[in-house]
Short mmCIF file of C-alpha atoms in Angstrom, two decimals:
data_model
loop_
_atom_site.label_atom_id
_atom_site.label_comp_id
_atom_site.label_asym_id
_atom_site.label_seq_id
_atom_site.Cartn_x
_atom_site.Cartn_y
_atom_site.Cartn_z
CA UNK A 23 0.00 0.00 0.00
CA UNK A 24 1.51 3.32 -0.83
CA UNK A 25 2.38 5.73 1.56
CA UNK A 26 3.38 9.04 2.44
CA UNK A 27 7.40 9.07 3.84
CA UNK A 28 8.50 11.33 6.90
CA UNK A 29 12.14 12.10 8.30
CA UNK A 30 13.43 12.78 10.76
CA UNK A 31 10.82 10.81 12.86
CA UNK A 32 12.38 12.49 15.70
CA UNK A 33 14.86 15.58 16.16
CA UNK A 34 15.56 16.88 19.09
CA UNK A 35 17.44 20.66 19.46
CA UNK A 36 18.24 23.32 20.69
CA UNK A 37 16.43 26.94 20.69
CA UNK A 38 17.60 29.43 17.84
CA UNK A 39 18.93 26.41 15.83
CA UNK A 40 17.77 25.24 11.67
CA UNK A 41 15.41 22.22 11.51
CA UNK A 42 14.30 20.75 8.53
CA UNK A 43 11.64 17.90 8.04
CA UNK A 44 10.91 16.38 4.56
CA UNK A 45 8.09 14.67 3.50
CA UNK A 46 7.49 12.43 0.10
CA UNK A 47 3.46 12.24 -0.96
CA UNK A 48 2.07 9.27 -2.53
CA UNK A 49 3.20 9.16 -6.04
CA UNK A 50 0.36 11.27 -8.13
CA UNK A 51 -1.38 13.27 -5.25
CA UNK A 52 -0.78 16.90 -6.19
CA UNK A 53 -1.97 18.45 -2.99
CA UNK A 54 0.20 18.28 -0.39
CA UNK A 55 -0.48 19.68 3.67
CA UNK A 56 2.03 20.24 6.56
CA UNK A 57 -0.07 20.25 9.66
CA UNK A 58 1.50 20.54 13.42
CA UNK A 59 -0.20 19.29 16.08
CA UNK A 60 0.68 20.04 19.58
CA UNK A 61 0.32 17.15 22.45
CA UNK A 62 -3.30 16.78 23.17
CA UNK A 63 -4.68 19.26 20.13
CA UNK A 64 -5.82 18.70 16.69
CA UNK A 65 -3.45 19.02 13.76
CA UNK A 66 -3.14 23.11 12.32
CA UNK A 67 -2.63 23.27 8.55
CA UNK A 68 0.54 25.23 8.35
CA UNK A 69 0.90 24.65 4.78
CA UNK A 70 -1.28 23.44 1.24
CA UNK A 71 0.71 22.97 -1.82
CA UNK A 72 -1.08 21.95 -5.36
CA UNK A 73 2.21 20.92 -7.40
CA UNK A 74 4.33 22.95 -6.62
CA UNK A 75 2.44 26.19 -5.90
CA UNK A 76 1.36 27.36 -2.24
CA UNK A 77 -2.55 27.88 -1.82
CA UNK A 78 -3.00 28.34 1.66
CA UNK A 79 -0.11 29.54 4.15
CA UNK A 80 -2.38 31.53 6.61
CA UNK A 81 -1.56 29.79 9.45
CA UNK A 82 2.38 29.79 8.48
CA UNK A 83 4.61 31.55 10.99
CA UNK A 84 6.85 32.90 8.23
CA UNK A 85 9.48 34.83 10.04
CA UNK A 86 10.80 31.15 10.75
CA UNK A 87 9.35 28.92 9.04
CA UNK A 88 9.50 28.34 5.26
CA UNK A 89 8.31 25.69 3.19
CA UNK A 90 8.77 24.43 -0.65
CA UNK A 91 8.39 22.03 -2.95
CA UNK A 92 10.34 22.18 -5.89
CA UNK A 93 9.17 19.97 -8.94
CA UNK A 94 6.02 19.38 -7.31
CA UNK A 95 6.83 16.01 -5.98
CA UNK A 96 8.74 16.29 -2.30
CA UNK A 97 8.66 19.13 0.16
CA UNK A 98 10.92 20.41 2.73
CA UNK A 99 9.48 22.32 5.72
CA UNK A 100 12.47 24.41 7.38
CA UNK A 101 12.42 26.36 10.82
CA UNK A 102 14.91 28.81 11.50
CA UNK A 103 15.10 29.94 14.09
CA UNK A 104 13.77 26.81 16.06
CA UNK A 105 12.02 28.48 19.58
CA UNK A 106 10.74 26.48 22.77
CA UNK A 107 7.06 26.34 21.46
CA UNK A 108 7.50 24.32 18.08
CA UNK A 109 7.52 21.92 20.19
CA UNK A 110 5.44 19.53 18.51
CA UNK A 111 4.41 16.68 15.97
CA UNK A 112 4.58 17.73 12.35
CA UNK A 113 2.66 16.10 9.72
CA UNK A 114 2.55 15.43 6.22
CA UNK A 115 -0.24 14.63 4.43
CA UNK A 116 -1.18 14.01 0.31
CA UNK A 117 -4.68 13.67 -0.97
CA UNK A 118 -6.76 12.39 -3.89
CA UNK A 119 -10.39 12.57 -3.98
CA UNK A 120 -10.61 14.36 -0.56
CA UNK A 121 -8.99 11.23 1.17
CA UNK A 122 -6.46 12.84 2.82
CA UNK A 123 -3.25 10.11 3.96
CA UNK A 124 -0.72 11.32 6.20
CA UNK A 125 2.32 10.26 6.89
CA UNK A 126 3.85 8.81 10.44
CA UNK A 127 5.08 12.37 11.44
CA UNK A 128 8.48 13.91 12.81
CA UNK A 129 8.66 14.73 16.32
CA UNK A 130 10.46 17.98 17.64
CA UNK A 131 11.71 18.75 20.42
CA UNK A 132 13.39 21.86 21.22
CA UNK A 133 15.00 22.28 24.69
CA UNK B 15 -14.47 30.29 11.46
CA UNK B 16 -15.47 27.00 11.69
CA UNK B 17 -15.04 25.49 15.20
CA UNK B 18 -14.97 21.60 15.46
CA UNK B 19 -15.51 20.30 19.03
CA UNK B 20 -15.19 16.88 20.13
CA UNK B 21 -16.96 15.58 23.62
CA UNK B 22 -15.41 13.77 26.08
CA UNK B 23 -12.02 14.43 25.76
CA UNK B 24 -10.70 10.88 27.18
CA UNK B 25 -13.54 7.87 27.19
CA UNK B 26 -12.87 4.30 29.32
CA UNK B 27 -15.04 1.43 28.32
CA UNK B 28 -14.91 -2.38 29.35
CA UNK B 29 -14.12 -4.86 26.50
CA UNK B 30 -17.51 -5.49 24.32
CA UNK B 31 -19.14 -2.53 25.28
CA UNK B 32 -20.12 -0.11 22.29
CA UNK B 33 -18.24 3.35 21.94
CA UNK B 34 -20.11 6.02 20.86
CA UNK B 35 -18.08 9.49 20.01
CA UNK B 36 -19.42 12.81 19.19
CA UNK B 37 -18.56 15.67 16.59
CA UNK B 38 -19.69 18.82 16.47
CA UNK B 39 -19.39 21.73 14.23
CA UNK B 40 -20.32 25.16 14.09
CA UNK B 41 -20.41 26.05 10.22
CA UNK B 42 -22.93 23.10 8.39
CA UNK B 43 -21.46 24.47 5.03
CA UNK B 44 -19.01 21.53 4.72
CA UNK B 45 -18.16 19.45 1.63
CA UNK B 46 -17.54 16.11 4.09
CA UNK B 47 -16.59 14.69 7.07
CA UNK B 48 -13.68 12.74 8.00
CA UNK B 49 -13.35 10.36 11.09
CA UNK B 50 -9.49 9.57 11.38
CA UNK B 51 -7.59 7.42 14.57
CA UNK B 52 -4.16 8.23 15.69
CA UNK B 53 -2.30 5.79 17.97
CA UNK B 54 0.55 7.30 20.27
CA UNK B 55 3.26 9.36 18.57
CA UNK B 56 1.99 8.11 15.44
CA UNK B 57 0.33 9.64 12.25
CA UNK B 58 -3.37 9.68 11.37
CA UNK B 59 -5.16 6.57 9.77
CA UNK B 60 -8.11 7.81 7.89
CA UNK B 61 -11.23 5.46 9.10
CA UNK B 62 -14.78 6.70 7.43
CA UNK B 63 -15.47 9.68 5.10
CA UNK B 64 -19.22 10.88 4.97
CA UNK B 65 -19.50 13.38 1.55
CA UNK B 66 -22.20 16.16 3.02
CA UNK B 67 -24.57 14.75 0.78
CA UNK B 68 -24.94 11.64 2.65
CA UNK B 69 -26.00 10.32 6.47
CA UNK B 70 -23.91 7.81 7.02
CA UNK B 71 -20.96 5.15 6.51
CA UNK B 72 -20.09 1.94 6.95
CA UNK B 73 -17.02 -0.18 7.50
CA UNK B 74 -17.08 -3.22 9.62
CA UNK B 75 -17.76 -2.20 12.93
CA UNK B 76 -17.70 1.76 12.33
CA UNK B 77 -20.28 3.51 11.45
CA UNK B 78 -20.34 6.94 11.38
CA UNK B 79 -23.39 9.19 10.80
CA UNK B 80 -23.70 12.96 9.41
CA UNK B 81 -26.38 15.42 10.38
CA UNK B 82 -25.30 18.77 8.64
CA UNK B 83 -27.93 20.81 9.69
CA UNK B 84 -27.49 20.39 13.25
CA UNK B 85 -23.76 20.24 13.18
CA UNK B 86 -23.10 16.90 14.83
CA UNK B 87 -21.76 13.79 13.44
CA UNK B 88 -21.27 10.37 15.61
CA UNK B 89 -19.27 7.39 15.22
CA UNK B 90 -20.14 4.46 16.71
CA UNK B 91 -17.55 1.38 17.05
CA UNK B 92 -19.57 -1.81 18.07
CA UNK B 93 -18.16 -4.54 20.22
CA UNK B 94 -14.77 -2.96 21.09
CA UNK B 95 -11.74 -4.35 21.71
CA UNK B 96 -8.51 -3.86 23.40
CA UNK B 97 -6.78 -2.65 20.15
CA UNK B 98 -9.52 -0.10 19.24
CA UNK B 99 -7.71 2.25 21.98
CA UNK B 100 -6.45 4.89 20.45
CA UNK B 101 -7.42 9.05 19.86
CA UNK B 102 -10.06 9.34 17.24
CA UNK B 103 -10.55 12.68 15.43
CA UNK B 104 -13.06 14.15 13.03
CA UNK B 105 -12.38 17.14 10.58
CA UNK B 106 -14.59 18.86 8.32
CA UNK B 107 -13.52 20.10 4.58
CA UNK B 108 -14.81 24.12 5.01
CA UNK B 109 -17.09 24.11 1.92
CA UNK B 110 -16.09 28.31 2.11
CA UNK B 111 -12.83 27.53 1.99
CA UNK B 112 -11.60 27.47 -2.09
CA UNK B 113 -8.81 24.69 -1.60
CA UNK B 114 -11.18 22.43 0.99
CA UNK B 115 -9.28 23.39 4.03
CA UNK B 116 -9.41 20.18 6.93
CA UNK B 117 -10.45 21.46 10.26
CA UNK B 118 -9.54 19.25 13.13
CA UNK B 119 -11.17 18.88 16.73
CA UNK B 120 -9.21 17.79 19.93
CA UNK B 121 -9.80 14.31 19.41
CA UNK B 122 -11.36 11.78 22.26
CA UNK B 123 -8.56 9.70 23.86
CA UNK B 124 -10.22 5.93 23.90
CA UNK B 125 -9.07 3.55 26.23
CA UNK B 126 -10.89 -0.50 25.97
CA UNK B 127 -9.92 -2.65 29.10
CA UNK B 128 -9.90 -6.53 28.75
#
């Protein structure tokens, strides 16, 4: 069964250091999310992609946090600097047909 | 803005018994509804997706229903078992929303003792 692929699956670091996550969608799916979810909340969209173009970054904090994905296929999700409160799971997630699938996630943790 | 609430937060139920967990929402102009489990530090398995135009789904022993107009959706799990415990969340695709934006609730933390 296809999937979506996640790394790190955990990074751990420290405040006012670069982190970078990457995330590979199931082969076809041109929409592509990065969602964080904090322990004990629902996952926030940070970031929609269809191909390679951003549709929705509202909820991006983009002083630190960038996102891309080049060629439409993979995307890289980059924070910089990293601060105590990004503390959290981030998750990738491709869709077809409004079925979203998400990937196993990367958990940060930034001490 | 579309608020999606889930009640109880955390639900413990004996082996067997039926689980019934609730979903509400504040906005009915939705294009579906998506029930979705996560087990500990883990990513989210979709389970059931209801399109607005319909009142229910079906998959073994889920079924999850839809009443748009009154904001509320329920899944039911019948018979549960030890490895249904997990968080289960529902999100709604904002129907106002151009690109179908997902909008998650808290989740209800399940625990099912032997």
């Amino acid at each position: 069964e296809a999937e979506v692929a996640q790394s790190p699956r955990y990074k751990i670091t420290e405040k006012s250091q670069a982190v970078a996550f990457w995330c590979d969608p199931i082969s076809g799916h041109a929409t592509l999310y990065w969602y964080r979810q904090i322990l004990g909340q629902g996952p926030e969209l940070l970031v929609q992609f269809q191909d390679e173009s951003v549709v929705d970054d509202s909820q991006l904090p983009k002083d630190r946090f960038s996102a891309e994905r080049l060629k439409g296929v993979d995307s890289t999700l980059k924070i910089q600097p990293a601060e105590l409160g990004d503390s959290a799971m981030y998750l990738c997630a491709s869709s077809q047909a409004n079925v979203l699938t998400f990937g196993a996630g990367s958990r940060l943790t930034v001490l | 803005k579309q608020e999606v609430t889930q009640i109880p937060a955390a639900l413990s139920v004996p082996e067997g018994e039926n689980l019934v967990l609730n979903c509400s929402f504040t906005d009915s102009a939705i294009y579906n509804l998506q029930w979705f489990r996560q087990d500990p530090g883990k990513g989210l398995t979709s389970l059931l997706l209801i399109q607005s135009s319909q009142r229910e789904q079906t998959s073994g022993r889920l079924n999850a229903s839809l009443d748009k107009s009154s904001g509320r959706s329920t899944l039911y799990i019948a018979a549960s078992q030890p490895g249904d415990s997990a968080t289960y969340l529902c999100a709604v695709r904002v129907a106002t929303d151009s690109w179908g934006k997902l909008q998650f609730g808290a989740g209800t933390q399940v625990v099912v003792t032997p």
